[in-house]
Amino acid sequence: MITLKVQDLSKNFGSTEVLKKINLEIEEGNFLVLLGPSGCGKSTLLNIIAGLETIDEGTVFIDDYNVSEVEPKDRNIAMVFQSYALYPSMNVKENMVFGLKQSKTSKEKIEEQLKKVSSFLHVDELLNRKPSQLSGGQRQRVAIGRALVREPRIFLFDEPLSNLDAKLRVEMRREIKKLHQTLKTTVVYVTHDQTEAMSLGTNIAIMNHGVIQQYDTPENIYNKPNNTFVADFIGSPSMNLINGQLAKEANNVSFIPEGSNQSGKVSLNNYNFVKSPQESGNDIYFGIRPEHIHYKKTNDTDFEVNLRADLKEYVGHEQIITFNYYSQEILGKFPSTVKIETGQEMKLFFDLSQISVFDKKTNKRI
Ligand code: ADP
Ligand code: MG
């Protein structure tokens, strides 16, 4: 069952087009992450779903009802903001039940919900404290609790973890995941953090400049990026996008890296082209993630190259090495235990089962 549907949604602020014909559907119980760089329109989209922002064109449906004109309080949704937006003069209990009191819920029901949610979120010891007497993580729990007591149809989160330090962020991320696993409520979650998106989402809509670039599972976003924006945005370090040409012969398709004078031909015969390669242009990017360049052969189809290591970055459990590939810089990622000397050539293997190929003109996957 589709819980939320956004259809042909557009939004302008003055002459700035912030959202351009957004289409999204989310099944009941799924966790949708809106991911993209700052300013791409994520919060605007979330606010429109919440009813806090008006629509210029298009429609929002919740459970098949057109809610585009429905007041936020009547949409059966609850929102958790980055700033938590707790009332400073109220204690934790008052903050948590405020919404229920407003909606004239009975005293018994309020007490029941408060008890259930505060023990679930481990804030039952904090009910009499003011927000100023809480740590960042505790405030975040209270903000989530305030949304939870209302048992909404959909939870909306806008960058709820970005004010927390790195360690707490990872802990709270896990808590949110557990919460979703237990309650199975539909969630729409905004973040600019790819790790948060990948680890939390059942589906990710990756946005840039008000346009959805790909709406897919985390696995497909990582393994089969639709275009160079998605390829570059996901992964750390980013996918190597190597310049070159597509050589199309009768029974063979291959990649010729720029500057290799035909000698560096890489066979693409086992690559799963989206459409016939004959239909695409000749200028392409050969995309390979740093973790798919191996220091020893792992597959029969691995392609062997000899590359000079120019730079070594040690990052604890792994090392990032910059190589020179026909004068193009490419990065490889290896365990720190592998001994690598800079300034020397080493034998490497491109895992051709993990590559992506993009048309340079359109930046689309081919
Ligand atoms: P994100 O949440 O992805 O960082 P936003 O949705 O907040 O992006 O903003 C998208 C764009 O819309 C930005 O360029 C921002 O400056 C602009 N914007 C957001 N809200 C308003 C507003 N109320 N008035 C004018 N411009 C706005
Ligand atoms: Mg935002």
Coordinates of C-alpha atoms and ligand atoms in Angstrom, one line a residue:
M1 CA 0.0 0.0 0.0
I2 CA 1.3 3.4 -0.9
T3 CA 1.3 5.7 2.1
L4 CA 2.7 8.8 0.6
K5 CA 2.7 10.0 -3.0
V6 CA 4.1 13.2 -4.4
Q7 CA 3.1 13.9 -8.0
D8 CA 4.6 16.4 -10.4
L9 CA 5.5 18.8 -7.6
S10 CA 7.1 22.1 -8.4
K11 CA 8.0 25.0 -6.1
N12 CA 9.6 28.4 -6.7
F13 CA 10.8 31.0 -4.3
G14 CA 10.5 34.2 -6.4
S15 CA 12.4 33.4 -9.6
T16 CA 14.3 30.5 -8.0
E17 CA 13.0 27.1 -9.0
V18 CA 13.6 25.1 -5.9
L19 CA 11.7 21.9 -6.8
K20 CA 11.2 20.7 -10.4
K21 CA 8.5 18.2 -11.1
I22 CA 9.2 15.8 -8.2
N23 CA 7.6 12.4 -8.3
L24 CA 7.9 10.0 -5.4
E25 CA 5.9 7.1 -3.9
I26 CA 6.5 5.4 -0.7
E27 CA 5.1 2.1 0.5
E28 CA 3.7 1.7 4.0
G29 CA 6.4 1.0 6.6
N30 CA 9.3 2.0 4.4
F31 CA 12.1 4.4 5.3
L32 CA 12.6 7.0 2.6
V33 CA 15.7 9.2 2.8
L34 CA 15.9 12.4 0.8
L35 CA 19.7 12.9 0.3
G36 CA 21.5 15.7 -1.4
P37 CA 23.9 18.6 -1.0
S38 CA 22.9 21.7 1.0
G39 CA 20.4 23.9 -0.8
C40 CA 19.1 21.2 -3.2
G41 CA 15.5 21.5 -1.9
K42 CA 15.2 18.7 0.7
S43 CA 13.8 20.7 3.5
T44 CA 11.4 22.5 1.1
L45 CA 10.1 19.1 -0.1
L46 CA 9.7 17.8 3.5
N47 CA 7.9 21.0 4.6
I48 CA 5.5 20.7 1.7
I49 CA 4.8 17.1 2.7
A50 CA 4.2 18.4 6.3
G51 CA 1.9 21.2 5.0
L52 CA 4.2 23.9 6.4
E53 CA 5.0 25.2 2.9
T54 CA 2.6 25.9 0.0
I55 CA 2.7 24.1 -3.4
D56 CA 3.0 25.9 -6.7
E57 CA 2.2 22.9 -8.9
G58 CA 1.5 19.3 -8.2
T59 CA -0.2 17.2 -5.5
V60 CA 0.6 15.4 -2.3
F61 CA -1.4 12.3 -1.4
I62 CA -1.4 10.5 2.0
D63 CA -3.2 7.1 1.8
D64 CA -4.8 8.1 -1.5
Y65 CA -6.2 11.3 -0.1
N66 CA -5.2 14.6 -1.8
V67 CA -3.9 16.5 1.2
S68 CA -2.4 19.5 -0.7
E69 CA -4.9 21.8 0.9
V70 CA -5.1 20.1 4.3
E71 CA -3.8 21.8 7.5
P72 CA -0.6 20.4 8.9
K73 CA -2.3 19.3 12.1
D74 CA -4.9 17.3 10.2
R75 CA -2.4 15.4 8.1
N76 CA -1.6 12.7 10.8
I77 CA 2.1 13.3 10.5
A78 CA 4.8 14.3 13.1
M79 CA 8.0 16.1 12.4
V80 CA 11.4 16.1 14.2
F81 CA 13.5 19.1 13.4
Q82 CA 17.3 19.6 13.4
S83 CA 16.9 22.3 16.0
Y84 CA 14.7 20.0 18.2
A85 CA 12.3 23.0 18.7
L86 CA 11.6 22.1 22.3
Y87 CA 9.8 24.7 24.5
P88 CA 12.5 26.0 26.9
S89 CA 10.1 26.9 29.7
M90 CA 8.4 23.5 29.7
N91 CA 9.8 20.4 31.3
V92 CA 10.3 17.2 29.4
K93 CA 6.9 15.8 30.2
E94 CA 5.1 19.0 29.2
N95 CA 7.1 19.1 26.0
M96 CA 6.2 15.5 25.1
V97 CA 2.5 15.8 25.7
F98 CA 1.9 19.3 24.4
G99 CA 0.6 18.1 21.0
L100 CA -1.7 15.6 22.6
K101 CA -3.2 18.2 24.9
Q102 CA -3.7 20.5 22.0
S103 CA -5.7 17.8 20.2
K104 CA -7.8 17.3 23.3
T105 CA -6.7 13.7 24.0
S106 CA -8.1 12.2 27.2
K107 CA -5.9 12.4 30.4
E108 CA -5.7 8.6 30.6
K109 CA -4.6 8.2 27.0
I110 CA -2.0 11.0 27.5
E111 CA -0.6 9.3 30.6
E112 CA -0.5 5.9 28.9
Q113 CA 1.3 7.2 25.8
L114 CA 3.8 9.2 27.9
K115 CA 4.6 6.1 30.0
K116 CA 5.1 3.9 27.0
V117 CA 7.1 6.3 24.9
S118 CA 9.3 7.7 27.7
S119 CA 10.4 4.2 28.8
F120 CA 10.9 3.2 25.2
L121 CA 13.2 6.1 24.6
H122 CA 14.9 5.9 28.1
V123 CA 13.8 9.4 29.1
D124 CA 11.5 8.3 32.0
E125 CA 14.1 9.6 34.5
L126 CA 14.2 13.0 32.9
L127 CA 10.5 14.0 32.8
N128 CA 10.9 16.9 35.3
R129 CA 13.9 18.5 33.7
K130 CA 13.9 21.5 31.5
P131 CA 15.6 21.2 28.0
S132 CA 18.5 23.4 29.2
Q133 CA 19.3 20.6 31.7
L134 CA 19.6 17.9 29.0
S135 CA 22.5 16.8 26.8
G136 CA 22.2 17.1 23.0
G137 CA 21.4 13.4 22.7
Q138 CA 18.7 13.6 25.4
R139 CA 17.1 16.6 23.8
Q140 CA 17.0 14.7 20.5
R141 CA 15.3 11.8 22.3
V142 CA 12.7 14.1 23.8
A143 CA 12.0 15.7 20.3
I144 CA 11.5 12.2 18.9
G145 CA 9.3 11.3 21.9
R146 CA 7.1 14.3 21.3
A147 CA 6.5 13.0 17.7
L148 CA 6.1 9.4 18.9
V149 CA 3.4 9.9 21.5
R150 CA 1.1 11.1 18.7
E151 CA 1.3 7.7 16.8
P152 CA 1.4 9.5 13.5
R153 CA 0.8 7.8 10.1
I154 CA 4.2 9.3 8.8
F155 CA 7.3 10.5 10.6
L156 CA 9.2 13.3 9.0
F157 CA 12.8 14.0 10.1
D158 CA 14.8 17.0 9.0
E159 CA 18.6 16.4 9.6
P160 CA 17.8 15.3 13.2
L161 CA 21.4 14.3 14.0
S162 CA 23.4 17.1 12.5
N163 CA 23.8 19.0 15.8
L164 CA 25.3 16.0 17.6
D165 CA 29.0 15.1 17.8
A166 CA 30.3 12.3 15.6
K167 CA 30.1 9.5 18.2
L168 CA 26.6 10.4 19.4
R169 CA 25.4 10.8 15.8
V170 CA 26.3 7.2 15.1
E171 CA 24.6 6.0 18.3
M172 CA 21.4 7.9 17.6
R173 CA 21.4 6.7 14.0
R174 CA 21.3 3.2 15.4
E175 CA 18.5 4.1 17.8
I176 CA 16.4 5.6 15.0
K177 CA 17.0 2.4 13.0
K178 CA 15.8 0.3 16.0
L179 CA 12.9 2.5 16.4
H180 CA 11.8 2.0 12.8
Q181 CA 12.4 -1.7 13.1
T182 CA 10.1 -1.9 16.1
L183 CA 7.4 0.5 15.1
K184 CA 7.4 0.0 11.3
T185 CA 6.0 3.5 10.8
T186 CA 6.5 5.1 7.4
V187 CA 9.4 7.6 7.6
V188 CA 10.7 10.4 5.4
Y189 CA 14.1 11.5 6.5
V190 CA 16.2 14.3 5.2
T191 CA 20.0 14.3 5.3
H192 CA 23.1 15.5 3.4
D193 CA 25.1 12.6 4.9
Q194 CA 25.5 9.6 2.6
T195 CA 26.4 7.2 5.4
E196 CA 23.3 8.1 7.3
A197 CA 21.2 7.7 4.1
M198 CA 22.7 4.3 3.2
S199 CA 22.5 2.8 6.6
L200 CA 18.9 4.0 7.4
G201 CA 17.0 4.1 4.2
T202 CA 15.0 1.3 2.6
N203 CA 14.8 3.7 -0.3
I204 CA 16.9 6.8 -1.2
A205 CA 15.9 9.7 -3.3
I206 CA 19.1 11.5 -4.2
M207 CA 18.5 15.1 -5.2
N208 CA 20.4 17.9 -6.9
H209 CA 19.2 21.4 -7.8
G210 CA 15.6 20.4 -7.1
V211 CA 15.6 17.3 -9.3
I212 CA 15.6 13.7 -8.2
Q213 CA 18.6 12.1 -9.8
Q214 CA 17.8 8.6 -8.7
Y215 CA 15.2 7.0 -6.6
D216 CA 16.2 3.5 -5.6
T217 CA 17.5 1.1 -3.0
P218 CA 20.8 1.9 -1.3
E219 CA 22.4 -1.1 -3.1
N220 CA 21.4 0.1 -6.5
I221 CA 22.4 3.6 -5.8
Y222 CA 25.9 2.3 -4.8
N223 CA 26.2 -0.3 -7.5
K224 CA 24.4 1.1 -10.5
P225 CA 24.4 4.9 -10.2
N226 CA 22.1 6.5 -12.9
N227 CA 24.5 9.3 -13.7
T228 CA 27.8 10.9 -12.8
F229 CA 26.3 13.0 -10.1
V230 CA 25.1 10.0 -8.1
A231 CA 28.3 8.1 -8.8
D232 CA 30.4 11.0 -7.5
F233 CA 28.1 11.8 -4.5
I234 CA 28.0 8.3 -3.0
G235 CA 31.2 6.6 -1.8
S236 CA 34.3 7.8 0.0
P237 CA 36.5 8.5 -1.8
S238 CA 34.3 8.9 -4.8
M239 CA 34.1 6.7 -7.8
N240 CA 37.0 7.2 -10.3
L241 CA 35.6 8.6 -13.5
I242 CA 38.3 7.9 -16.1
N243 CA 38.2 9.8 -19.4
G244 CA 38.3 7.9 -22.7
Q245 CA 36.6 6.6 -25.7
L246 CA 34.2 3.8 -26.5
A247 CA 35.5 1.6 -29.3
K248 CA 32.8 -0.3 -31.1
E249 CA 33.8 -3.1 -33.4
A250 CA 31.6 -5.8 -34.8
N251 CA 31.7 -8.2 -31.8
N252 CA 33.8 -6.2 -29.4
V253 CA 33.1 -3.2 -27.3
S254 CA 36.0 -1.7 -25.3
F255 CA 37.2 1.3 -23.4
I256 CA 40.3 3.2 -24.6
P257 CA 41.6 5.4 -21.8
E258 CA 42.6 8.9 -23.0
G259 CA 46.3 9.2 -23.6
S260 CA 46.8 5.5 -24.0
N261 CA 47.2 5.5 -27.8
Q262 CA 44.9 2.4 -28.1
S263 CA 47.4 0.3 -26.1
G264 CA 45.4 0.4 -22.9
K265 CA 42.2 -1.2 -24.3
V266 CA 39.9 -2.5 -21.7
S267 CA 37.2 -5.0 -22.8
L268 CA 33.6 -4.1 -22.0
N269 CA 32.2 -7.3 -23.5
N270 CA 30.9 -8.4 -20.1
Y271 CA 29.5 -5.0 -19.1
N272 CA 25.7 -4.8 -18.9
F273 CA 24.9 -1.8 -21.1
V274 CA 21.6 -0.1 -20.4
K275 CA 21.0 0.3 -24.1
S276 CA 23.0 -0.9 -27.1
P277 CA 26.4 0.7 -26.9
Q278 CA 26.0 1.5 -30.6
E279 CA 23.4 4.2 -29.6
S280 CA 25.7 6.1 -27.3
G281 CA 28.4 8.7 -28.1
N282 CA 32.0 7.8 -28.2
D283 CA 33.3 10.0 -25.4
I284 CA 32.7 8.2 -22.1
Y285 CA 33.7 7.9 -18.5
F286 CA 34.8 4.6 -17.2
G287 CA 33.7 4.5 -13.6
I288 CA 35.4 2.3 -11.0
R289 CA 35.3 2.7 -7.2
P290 CA 38.6 2.8 -5.3
E291 CA 37.6 -0.4 -3.4
H292 CA 37.2 -2.2 -6.7
I293 CA 40.8 -1.8 -7.7
H294 CA 42.5 -4.8 -6.1
Y295 CA 46.1 -5.5 -5.3
K296 CA 45.7 -9.2 -6.1
K297 CA 43.6 -11.0 -8.6
T298 CA 40.2 -12.0 -7.3
N299 CA 38.1 -12.8 -10.4
D300 CA 38.8 -14.3 -13.8
T301 CA 37.5 -11.2 -15.4
D302 CA 39.8 -8.8 -13.5
F303 CA 41.8 -6.6 -15.8
E304 CA 45.5 -6.3 -15.0
V305 CA 47.3 -2.9 -15.1
N306 CA 50.7 -1.6 -13.9
L307 CA 50.4 1.7 -12.2
R308 CA 52.8 4.1 -10.4
A309 CA 51.7 4.9 -6.8
D310 CA 52.2 8.7 -6.4
L311 CA 50.7 9.4 -3.0
K312 CA 49.8 7.4 0.1
E313 CA 47.2 8.5 2.7
Y314 CA 47.0 6.4 5.8
V315 CA 43.6 6.4 7.5
G316 CA 43.9 3.7 10.1
H317 CA 42.3 0.5 8.9
E318 CA 42.9 1.4 5.3
Q319 CA 45.1 3.4 3.0
I320 CA 44.1 5.5 0.0
I321 CA 46.6 5.5 -2.8
T322 CA 46.8 7.9 -5.7
F323 CA 47.9 6.3 -9.0
N324 CA 48.9 7.6 -12.3
Y325 CA 46.9 6.0 -15.1
Y326 CA 47.9 7.5 -18.5
S327 CA 48.4 10.8 -16.8
Q328 CA 44.9 10.6 -15.1
E329 CA 44.8 10.5 -11.3
I330 CA 42.9 7.6 -9.9
L331 CA 42.5 6.4 -6.4
G332 CA 42.6 2.9 -4.9
K333 CA 41.7 1.8 -1.4
F334 CA 43.5 -1.1 0.3
P335 CA 43.9 -2.5 3.8
S336 CA 46.7 -0.8 5.7
T337 CA 48.5 -4.1 6.0
V338 CA 49.4 -4.1 2.3
K339 CA 52.9 -2.8 1.8
I340 CA 52.9 -0.1 -0.9
E341 CA 55.9 2.1 -2.0
T342 CA 55.3 5.4 -3.5
G343 CA 57.2 6.3 -6.7
Q344 CA 57.1 2.6 -7.8
E345 CA 54.9 0.7 -10.2
M346 CA 52.7 -2.0 -8.9
K347 CA 50.5 -4.6 -10.4
L348 CA 46.8 -3.9 -9.9
F349 CA 43.5 -5.5 -11.0
F350 CA 40.3 -3.6 -12.1
D351 CA 37.3 -5.6 -11.0
L352 CA 35.3 -5.4 -14.3
S353 CA 32.2 -6.9 -12.7
Q354 CA 31.8 -3.7 -10.6
I355 CA 32.2 -0.9 -13.1
S356 CA 29.9 1.8 -14.4
V357 CA 30.1 3.5 -17.8
F358 CA 28.7 7.0 -18.5
D359 CA 28.2 9.0 -21.6
K360 CA 30.3 12.1 -21.3
K361 CA 27.8 14.4 -23.1
T362 CA 24.7 13.4 -21.1
N363 CA 26.5 12.2 -17.9
K364 CA 24.0 9.3 -17.9
R365 CA 24.8 5.7 -17.3
I366 CA 25.0 3.7 -20.5
Ligands
ADP1 P1 18.1 21.9 1.7 O1 17.2 21.5 2.8 O2 18.3 20.8 0.7 O3 19.5 22.4 2.2 P2 16.2 24.0 1.2 O4 15.0 23.3 0.8 O5 16.3 24.5 2.6 O6 17.5 23.1 0.8 O7 16.4 25.2 0.2 C1 16.4 25.1 -1.2 C2 16.7 26.4 -1.9 O8 15.6 27.3 -1.6 C3 17.9 27.2 -1.3 O9 18.5 27.8 -2.4 C4 17.3 28.2 -0.4 O10 18.1 29.3 -0.3 C5 15.9 28.5 -1.0 N1 14.9 28.8 0.0 C6 14.5 28.0 1.0 N2 13.5 28.5 1.7 C7 13.3 29.7 1.2 C8 12.4 30.8 1.5 N3 11.5 30.7 2.5 N4 12.4 31.9 0.7 C9 13.3 32.0 -0.3 N5 14.2 31.0 -0.7 C10 14.2 29.9 0.1
MG2 MG 17.6 21.6 4.9

